[in-house]
Amino acid sequence: MEINIMNKNFRIFFLALLSILAFQSFAFSQEQSSSNKYKPRTLSEIIELNRKATDGILKTAKLEEKNGFIGIDPFYSKVRVEYIGTPRPISDNHLGLITTWSKLQQVNKKFTRLYETEYLFKEGDAEYWIPLQKQIAESMNNELKLGDALTLFVIYVGAEKEKNSKQFESLFLSTAYEK
């Protein structure tokens, strides 16, 4: 199932983004867990790095429309979070963003199929549902207790604004973790 996240104004942005991606040499490799490319950041910092783009979309978006934003830069990051341990199947909104992102970034479907479940994490007072690869989720369930602090290796996918909302919800994928 694919979620259409484009309105008229977003189509122009989307086509521009496709053009940029077509000409840039960024190739998303299957080496996401090579820790040297992951920079220490916070999730809120990554969201702030994308604030200009998401705010630009919000200025032109109608409140009653759903809008999405796919990040060009995956912002490979190591973030400190608290393990809440609550799982759920990946939401339809997140699946839609992952599908669109994987097409734009030319990510192999074998990689995106590794994600079926998302877990709840906290960074300060903010909560984030972050999809985990199957083997990472199994390892966390066996190794971590509720409330444990850990470092997640994440990549930034994008953000989505629901109908009648004035805020974007950002989406990150976890590729590894350290206790």
Short mmCIF file of C-alpha atoms in Angstrom, two decimals:
data_model
loop_
_atom_site.label_atom_id
_atom_site.label_comp_id
_atom_site.label_asym_id
_atom_site.label_seq_id
_atom_site.Cartn_x
_atom_site.Cartn_y
_atom_site.Cartn_z
CA MET A 1 0.00 0.00 0.00
CA GLU A 2 1.39 3.40 -0.94
CA ILE A 3 0.20 6.59 0.65
CA ASN A 4 -0.07 9.58 -1.66
CA ILE A 5 1.66 12.37 0.24
CA MET A 6 1.66 14.98 -2.50
CA ASN A 7 -0.62 17.95 -2.99
CA LYS A 8 -0.34 20.47 -5.83
CA ASN A 9 2.30 22.63 -4.13
CA PHE A 10 4.24 19.63 -2.92
CA ARG A 11 4.41 18.17 -6.45
CA ILE A 12 6.61 21.07 -7.55
CA PHE A 13 8.90 20.54 -4.57
CA PHE A 14 8.86 16.78 -5.18
CA LEU A 15 9.85 17.17 -8.85
CA ALA A 16 12.66 19.55 -7.88
CA LEU A 17 13.85 17.03 -5.32
CA LEU A 18 13.81 14.27 -7.94
CA SER A 19 15.91 16.43 -10.25
CA ILE A 20 18.45 17.08 -7.52
CA LEU A 21 18.63 13.39 -6.69
CA ALA A 22 19.07 12.49 -10.34
CA PHE A 23 22.16 14.69 -10.62
CA GLN A 24 23.80 14.06 -7.29
CA SER A 25 26.17 11.17 -6.80
CA PHE A 26 24.75 10.11 -3.45
CA ALA A 27 24.39 6.34 -3.40
CA PHE A 28 22.75 4.75 -0.41
CA SER A 29 25.00 1.83 0.47
CA GLN A 30 24.17 -1.27 2.44
CA GLU A 31 26.89 -0.33 4.95
CA GLN A 32 24.56 1.64 7.21
CA SER A 33 26.10 0.23 10.37
CA SER A 34 29.67 1.39 9.67
CA SER A 35 29.89 3.54 12.78
CA ASN A 36 32.49 6.02 11.49
CA LYS A 37 29.93 7.82 9.32
CA TYR A 38 27.47 8.27 12.21
CA LYS A 39 27.86 11.61 14.01
CA PRO A 40 26.78 12.21 17.61
CA ARG A 41 23.56 14.23 17.50
CA THR A 42 20.16 14.38 19.10
CA LEU A 43 16.91 13.55 17.34
CA SER A 44 15.69 17.06 18.07
CA GLU A 45 18.86 18.45 16.44
CA ILE A 46 18.17 16.48 13.25
CA ILE A 47 14.60 17.77 13.22
CA GLU A 48 15.94 21.31 13.64
CA LEU A 49 18.36 20.80 10.73
CA ASN A 50 15.29 20.12 8.57
CA ARG A 51 13.14 22.90 10.07
CA LYS A 52 13.60 25.29 7.14
CA ALA A 53 12.26 22.74 4.66
CA THR A 54 9.36 21.57 6.80
CA ASP A 55 8.39 25.14 7.72
CA GLY A 56 8.46 26.05 4.02
CA ILE A 57 5.99 23.29 3.26
CA LEU A 58 3.77 24.31 6.17
CA LYS A 59 3.57 27.90 4.89
CA THR A 60 2.04 26.74 1.60
CA ALA A 61 0.09 23.74 2.87
CA LYS A 62 -3.59 23.83 3.59
CA LEU A 63 -4.46 22.73 7.09
CA GLU A 64 -6.88 20.08 5.82
CA GLU A 65 -4.23 18.47 3.59
CA LYS A 66 -1.72 15.79 4.45
CA ASN A 67 1.86 16.66 3.45
CA GLY A 68 5.15 14.86 3.48
CA PHE A 69 8.83 15.69 3.26
CA ILE A 70 11.57 13.25 2.25
CA GLY A 71 15.03 14.18 3.45
CA ILE A 72 17.87 14.39 0.93
CA ASP A 73 20.54 13.95 3.61
CA PRO A 74 20.10 10.85 5.79
CA PHE A 75 21.99 12.56 8.66
CA TYR A 76 23.70 9.36 9.82
CA SER A 77 23.56 9.88 13.58
CA LYS A 78 24.32 8.29 16.94
CA VAL A 79 21.63 9.40 19.38
CA ARG A 80 21.21 8.73 23.11
CA VAL A 81 17.69 7.65 23.95
CA GLU A 82 15.74 5.85 26.64
CA TYR A 83 14.33 2.42 25.79
CA ILE A 84 10.60 2.37 26.51
CA GLY A 85 10.20 -1.08 24.98
CA THR A 86 6.69 -0.65 23.62
CA PRO A 87 6.41 -2.24 20.14
CA ARG A 88 3.77 -1.82 17.46
CA PRO A 89 3.53 -2.69 13.77
CA ILE A 90 4.94 0.13 11.63
CA SER A 91 2.17 2.66 11.12
CA ASP A 92 0.69 3.19 7.65
CA ASN A 93 2.06 6.75 7.65
CA HIS A 94 5.58 5.53 8.39
CA LEU A 95 5.28 2.76 5.78
CA GLY A 96 4.28 5.36 3.20
CA LEU A 97 7.27 7.55 4.02
CA ILE A 98 9.65 4.57 3.98
CA THR A 99 8.29 3.46 0.59
CA THR A 100 8.66 6.92 -0.96
CA TRP A 101 12.09 7.44 0.64
CA SER A 102 13.39 4.07 -0.55
CA LYS A 103 12.32 4.84 -4.13
CA LEU A 104 13.93 8.29 -4.11
CA GLN A 105 17.15 7.08 -2.47
CA GLN A 106 17.18 3.87 -4.54
CA VAL A 107 17.33 1.70 -1.45
CA ASN A 108 17.12 -2.03 -2.07
CA LYS A 109 13.79 -3.53 -0.98
CA LYS A 110 15.72 -6.22 0.90
CA PHE A 111 16.85 -3.48 3.28
CA THR A 112 13.41 -1.95 3.83
CA ARG A 113 11.82 -5.39 4.35
CA LEU A 114 13.94 -5.77 7.48
CA TYR A 115 11.62 -3.27 9.17
CA GLU A 116 8.26 -4.56 10.42
CA THR A 117 8.00 -3.18 13.94
CA GLU A 118 8.65 0.19 15.52
CA TYR A 119 9.50 0.80 19.14
CA LEU A 120 8.91 3.74 21.41
CA PHE A 121 11.97 5.69 22.60
CA LYS A 122 12.34 8.88 24.63
CA GLU A 123 14.79 11.70 24.21
CA GLY A 124 14.21 14.09 27.08
CA ASP A 125 10.44 14.60 27.22
CA ALA A 126 9.89 13.83 23.53
CA GLU A 127 8.76 10.37 22.40
CA TYR A 128 9.60 8.83 19.03
CA TRP A 129 8.36 5.70 17.28
CA ILE A 130 11.44 4.35 15.49
CA PRO A 131 11.35 1.30 13.21
CA LEU A 132 13.95 -1.34 14.10
CA GLN A 133 15.40 -4.07 11.93
CA LYS A 134 14.13 -7.50 13.03
CA GLN A 135 17.47 -8.68 14.44
CA ILE A 136 18.00 -5.40 16.32
CA ALA A 137 14.55 -5.62 17.91
CA GLU A 138 15.20 -9.21 19.02
CA SER A 139 18.56 -8.28 20.53
CA MET A 140 17.12 -5.26 22.35
CA ASN A 141 14.27 -7.31 23.78
CA ASN A 142 16.78 -9.81 25.17
CA GLU A 143 19.41 -7.34 26.38
CA LEU A 144 17.62 -4.20 27.55
CA LYS A 145 15.28 -3.37 30.39
CA LEU A 146 12.62 -0.69 30.30
CA GLY A 147 14.20 2.69 30.97
CA ASP A 148 17.72 1.67 29.89
CA ALA A 149 19.76 4.34 28.11
CA LEU A 150 21.32 3.35 24.81
CA THR A 151 22.85 4.76 21.66
CA LEU A 152 20.78 4.24 18.52
CA PHE A 153 22.39 4.49 15.10
CA VAL A 154 19.72 6.17 12.99
CA ILE A 155 19.14 7.59 9.55
CA TYR A 156 16.68 10.36 8.81
CA VAL A 157 13.89 9.45 6.38
CA GLY A 158 11.66 12.52 6.40
CA ALA A 159 8.58 13.93 8.05
CA GLU A 160 4.84 14.00 7.59
CA LYS A 161 2.04 16.37 8.57
CA GLU A 162 -1.36 14.85 9.17
CA LYS A 163 -4.58 16.50 8.02
CA ASN A 164 -5.63 19.34 10.33
CA SER A 165 -2.22 19.42 12.00
CA LYS A 166 0.34 22.21 12.06
CA GLN A 167 3.27 19.99 13.01
CA PHE A 168 5.42 17.43 11.24
CA GLU A 169 6.25 14.06 12.76
CA SER A 170 9.78 13.04 11.81
CA LEU A 171 10.75 9.49 10.93
CA PHE A 172 14.08 7.83 11.64
CA LEU A 173 15.19 4.25 10.95
CA SER A 174 17.55 2.49 13.33
CA THR A 175 20.36 0.44 11.80
CA ALA A 176 22.18 -0.60 15.01
CA TYR A 177 22.52 0.18 18.71
CA GLU A 178 25.03 0.16 21.56
CA LYS A 179 24.20 -0.26 25.22
#
